[in-house]
CSV table of C-alpha atoms in Angstrom, one decimal:
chain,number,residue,atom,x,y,z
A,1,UNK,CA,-33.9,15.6,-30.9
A,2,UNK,CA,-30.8,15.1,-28.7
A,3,UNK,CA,-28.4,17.9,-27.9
A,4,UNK,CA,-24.8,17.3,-29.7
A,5,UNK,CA,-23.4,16.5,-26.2
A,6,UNK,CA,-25.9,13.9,-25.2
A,7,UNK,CA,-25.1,12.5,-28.7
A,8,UNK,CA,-21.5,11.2,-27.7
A,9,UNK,CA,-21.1,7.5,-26.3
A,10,UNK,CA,-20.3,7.5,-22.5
A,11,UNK,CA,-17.9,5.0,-21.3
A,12,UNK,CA,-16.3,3.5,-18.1
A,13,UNK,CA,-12.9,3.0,-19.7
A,14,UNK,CA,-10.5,5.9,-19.8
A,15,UNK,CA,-9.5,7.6,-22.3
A,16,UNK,CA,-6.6,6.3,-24.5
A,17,UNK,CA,-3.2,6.7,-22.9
A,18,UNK,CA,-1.1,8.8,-25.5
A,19,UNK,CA,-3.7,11.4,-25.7
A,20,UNK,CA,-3.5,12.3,-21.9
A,21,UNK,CA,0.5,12.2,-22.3
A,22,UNK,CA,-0.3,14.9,-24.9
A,23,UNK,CA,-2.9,16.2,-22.9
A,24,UNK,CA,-0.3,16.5,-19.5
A,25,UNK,CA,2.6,17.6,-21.3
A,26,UNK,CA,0.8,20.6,-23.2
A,27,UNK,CA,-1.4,21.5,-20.3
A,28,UNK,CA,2.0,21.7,-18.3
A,29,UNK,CA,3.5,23.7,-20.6
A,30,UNK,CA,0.4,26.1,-20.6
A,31,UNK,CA,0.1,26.1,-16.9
A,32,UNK,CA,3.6,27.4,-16.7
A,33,UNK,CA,3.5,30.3,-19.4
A,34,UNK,CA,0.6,31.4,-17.6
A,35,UNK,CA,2.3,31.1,-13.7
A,36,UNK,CA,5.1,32.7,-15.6
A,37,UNK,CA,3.2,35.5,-17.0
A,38,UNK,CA,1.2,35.6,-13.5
A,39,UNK,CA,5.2,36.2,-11.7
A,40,UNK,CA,5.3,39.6,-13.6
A,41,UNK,CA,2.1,40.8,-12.4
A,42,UNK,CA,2.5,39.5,-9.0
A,43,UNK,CA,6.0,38.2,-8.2
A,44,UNK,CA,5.0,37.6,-4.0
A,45,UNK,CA,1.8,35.2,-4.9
A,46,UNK,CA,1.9,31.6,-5.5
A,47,UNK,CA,-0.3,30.1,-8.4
A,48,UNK,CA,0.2,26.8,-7.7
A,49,UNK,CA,-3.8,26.5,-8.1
A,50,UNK,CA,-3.4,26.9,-12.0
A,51,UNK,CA,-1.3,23.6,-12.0
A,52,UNK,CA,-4.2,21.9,-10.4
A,53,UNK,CA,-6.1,22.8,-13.2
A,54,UNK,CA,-4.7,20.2,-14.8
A,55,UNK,CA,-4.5,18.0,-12.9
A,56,UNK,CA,-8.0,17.9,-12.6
A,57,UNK,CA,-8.6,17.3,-16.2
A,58,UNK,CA,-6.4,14.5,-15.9
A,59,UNK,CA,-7.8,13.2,-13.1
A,60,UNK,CA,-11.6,13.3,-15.1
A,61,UNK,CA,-10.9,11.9,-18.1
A,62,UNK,CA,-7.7,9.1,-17.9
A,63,UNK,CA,-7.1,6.3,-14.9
A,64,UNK,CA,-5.2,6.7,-11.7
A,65,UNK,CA,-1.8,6.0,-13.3
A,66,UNK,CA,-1.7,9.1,-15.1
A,67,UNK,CA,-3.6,10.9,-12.7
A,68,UNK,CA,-1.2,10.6,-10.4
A,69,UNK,CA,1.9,11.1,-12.4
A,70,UNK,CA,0.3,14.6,-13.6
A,71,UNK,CA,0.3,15.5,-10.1
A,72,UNK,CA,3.6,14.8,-9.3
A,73,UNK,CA,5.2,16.5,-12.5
A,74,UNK,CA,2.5,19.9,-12.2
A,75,UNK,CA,4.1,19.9,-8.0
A,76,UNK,CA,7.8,19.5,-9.6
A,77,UNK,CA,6.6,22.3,-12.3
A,78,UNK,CA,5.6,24.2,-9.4
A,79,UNK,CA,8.2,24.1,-7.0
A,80,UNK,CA,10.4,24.9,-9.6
A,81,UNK,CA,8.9,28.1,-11.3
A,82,UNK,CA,7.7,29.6,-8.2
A,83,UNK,CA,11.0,30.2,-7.3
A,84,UNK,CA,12.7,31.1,-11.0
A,85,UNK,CA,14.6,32.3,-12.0
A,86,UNK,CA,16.2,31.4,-9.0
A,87,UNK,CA,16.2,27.7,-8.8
A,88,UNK,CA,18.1,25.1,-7.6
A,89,UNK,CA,17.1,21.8,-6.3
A,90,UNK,CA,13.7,20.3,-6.6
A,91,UNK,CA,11.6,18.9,-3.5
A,92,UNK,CA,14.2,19.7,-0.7
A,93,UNK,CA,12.3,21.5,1.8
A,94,UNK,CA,8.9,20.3,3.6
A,95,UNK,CA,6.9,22.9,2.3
A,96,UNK,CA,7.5,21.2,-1.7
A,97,UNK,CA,6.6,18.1,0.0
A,98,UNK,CA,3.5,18.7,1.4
A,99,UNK,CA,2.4,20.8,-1.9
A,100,UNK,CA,3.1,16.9,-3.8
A,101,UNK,CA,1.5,15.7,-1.0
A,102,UNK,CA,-1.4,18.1,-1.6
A,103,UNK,CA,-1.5,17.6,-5.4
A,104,UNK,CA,-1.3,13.8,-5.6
A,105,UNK,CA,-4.3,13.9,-3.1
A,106,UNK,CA,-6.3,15.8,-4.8
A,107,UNK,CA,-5.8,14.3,-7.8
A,108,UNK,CA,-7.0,11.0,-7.0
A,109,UNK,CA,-10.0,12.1,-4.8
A,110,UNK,CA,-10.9,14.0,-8.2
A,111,UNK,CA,-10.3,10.8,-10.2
A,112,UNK,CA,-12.3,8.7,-7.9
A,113,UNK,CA,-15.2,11.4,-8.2
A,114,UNK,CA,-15.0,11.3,-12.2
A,115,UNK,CA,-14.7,7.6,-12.2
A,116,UNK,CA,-18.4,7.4,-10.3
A,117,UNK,CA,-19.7,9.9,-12.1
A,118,UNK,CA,-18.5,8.2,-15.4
A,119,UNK,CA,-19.9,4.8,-14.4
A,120,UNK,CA,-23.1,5.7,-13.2
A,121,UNK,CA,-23.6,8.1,-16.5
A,122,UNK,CA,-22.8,5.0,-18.5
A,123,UNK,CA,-25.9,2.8,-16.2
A,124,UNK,CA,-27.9,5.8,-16.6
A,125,UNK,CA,-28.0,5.8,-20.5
A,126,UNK,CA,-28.0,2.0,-20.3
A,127,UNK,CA,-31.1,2.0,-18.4
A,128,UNK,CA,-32.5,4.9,-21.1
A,129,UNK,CA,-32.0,3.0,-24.0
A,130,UNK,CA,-33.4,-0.4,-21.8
A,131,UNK,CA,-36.7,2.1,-21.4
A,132,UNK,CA,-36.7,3.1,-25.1
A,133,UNK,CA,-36.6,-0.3,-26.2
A,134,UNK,CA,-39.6,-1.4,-23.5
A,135,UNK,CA,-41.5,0.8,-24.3
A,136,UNK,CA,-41.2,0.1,-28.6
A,137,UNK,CA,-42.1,-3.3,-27.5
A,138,UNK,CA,-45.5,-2.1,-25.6
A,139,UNK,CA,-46.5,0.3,-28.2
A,140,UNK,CA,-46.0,-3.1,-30.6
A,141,UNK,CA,-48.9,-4.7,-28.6
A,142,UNK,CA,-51.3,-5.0,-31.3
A,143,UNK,CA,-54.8,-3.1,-32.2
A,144,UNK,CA,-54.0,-1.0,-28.4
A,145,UNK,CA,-51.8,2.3,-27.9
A,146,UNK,CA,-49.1,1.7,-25.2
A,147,UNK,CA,-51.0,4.4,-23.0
A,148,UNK,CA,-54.0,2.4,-23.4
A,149,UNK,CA,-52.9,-1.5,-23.4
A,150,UNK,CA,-54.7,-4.1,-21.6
A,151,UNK,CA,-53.7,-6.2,-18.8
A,152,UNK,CA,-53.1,-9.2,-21.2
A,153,UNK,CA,-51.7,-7.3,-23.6
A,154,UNK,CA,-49.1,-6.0,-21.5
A,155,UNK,CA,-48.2,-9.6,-19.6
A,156,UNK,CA,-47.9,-11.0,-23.2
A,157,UNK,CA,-45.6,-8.1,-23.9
A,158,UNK,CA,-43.7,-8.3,-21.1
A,159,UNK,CA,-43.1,-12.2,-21.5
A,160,UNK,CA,-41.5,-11.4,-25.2
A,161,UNK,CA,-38.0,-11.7,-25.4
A,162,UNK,CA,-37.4,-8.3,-26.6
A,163,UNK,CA,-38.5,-6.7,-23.1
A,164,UNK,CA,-35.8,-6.7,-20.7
A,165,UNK,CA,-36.5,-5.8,-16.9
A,166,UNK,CA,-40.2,-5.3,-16.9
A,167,UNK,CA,-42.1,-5.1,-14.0
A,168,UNK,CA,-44.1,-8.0,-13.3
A,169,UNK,CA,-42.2,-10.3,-16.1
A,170,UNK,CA,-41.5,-13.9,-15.2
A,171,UNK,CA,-38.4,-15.1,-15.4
């Protein structure tokens, strides 16, 4: 029996687009109540690493696009809460550049990462099912167990339509 996780189809696609809006949005707002909450504890210490948090779960589940935009808002977010209540302008010294700078970066090398691992989880179950479906076809050879098959069985079984990348089938 599969585990309930292995049980949910993988994809290569993102995921759809107004989720991750909701997604950003309340994952912002979290990220800040938090950083806020942090300020009292801590005024003197920066927690821009909780925006990043969410970043990255952008960056795993939805495309570049959004990826990036989450970056740029959680940098805004942070620039401007790490400094409240007194704020003032957004982005006008180097230092809140190079933390955008920093975010979008990361962002997209964590998107890039999720993307792989995404596609080649997709292949991988692919190729599983691909096995599954070989080796119903072999076990279908008749009056012989698939562990036990002979030669000709197994060359007549791998010439079936049904069997899909077997070693030694003709094409």
């Amino acid at each position: 029996m599969r585990a309930p996780l292995q049980s949910i189809p993988l994809s290569r696609s993102p995921l759809p687009l107004p989720l991750g809006l909701a997604v950003a949005a309340g994952l912002v707002a979290v990220e800040t109540a938090v950083m806020l909450l942090f300020k009292m504890l801590a005024p003197d210490n920066a927690f821009g690493v909780l925006y990043l948090i969410g970043v990255l779960v952008i960056a795993v589940g939805w495309g570049a696009g959004l990826t990036a935009g989450m970056a740029v808002i959680s940098a805004i977010a942070y620039d401007h809460f790490r400094r409240w209540p007194d704020t003032g302008q957004v982005l006008t010294q180097l230092q809140d550049w190079v933390v955008l700078v920093v975010f979008v970066v990361v962002a997209l090398v964590a998107h890039a990462l999720a993307r792989t691992a995404r596609t080649r989880a997709a292949d991988a179950e692919e190729r599983r099912h691909e096995a599954d479906a070989n080796w119903e076809a072999l076990r279908a050879c008749p009056g012989r167990s698939a562990s036990r098959a002979s030669p000709s069985c197994v060359t007549r079984c791998a010439r079936s339509p049904g069997i899909r990348d077997f070693p030694g089938r003709r094409r």
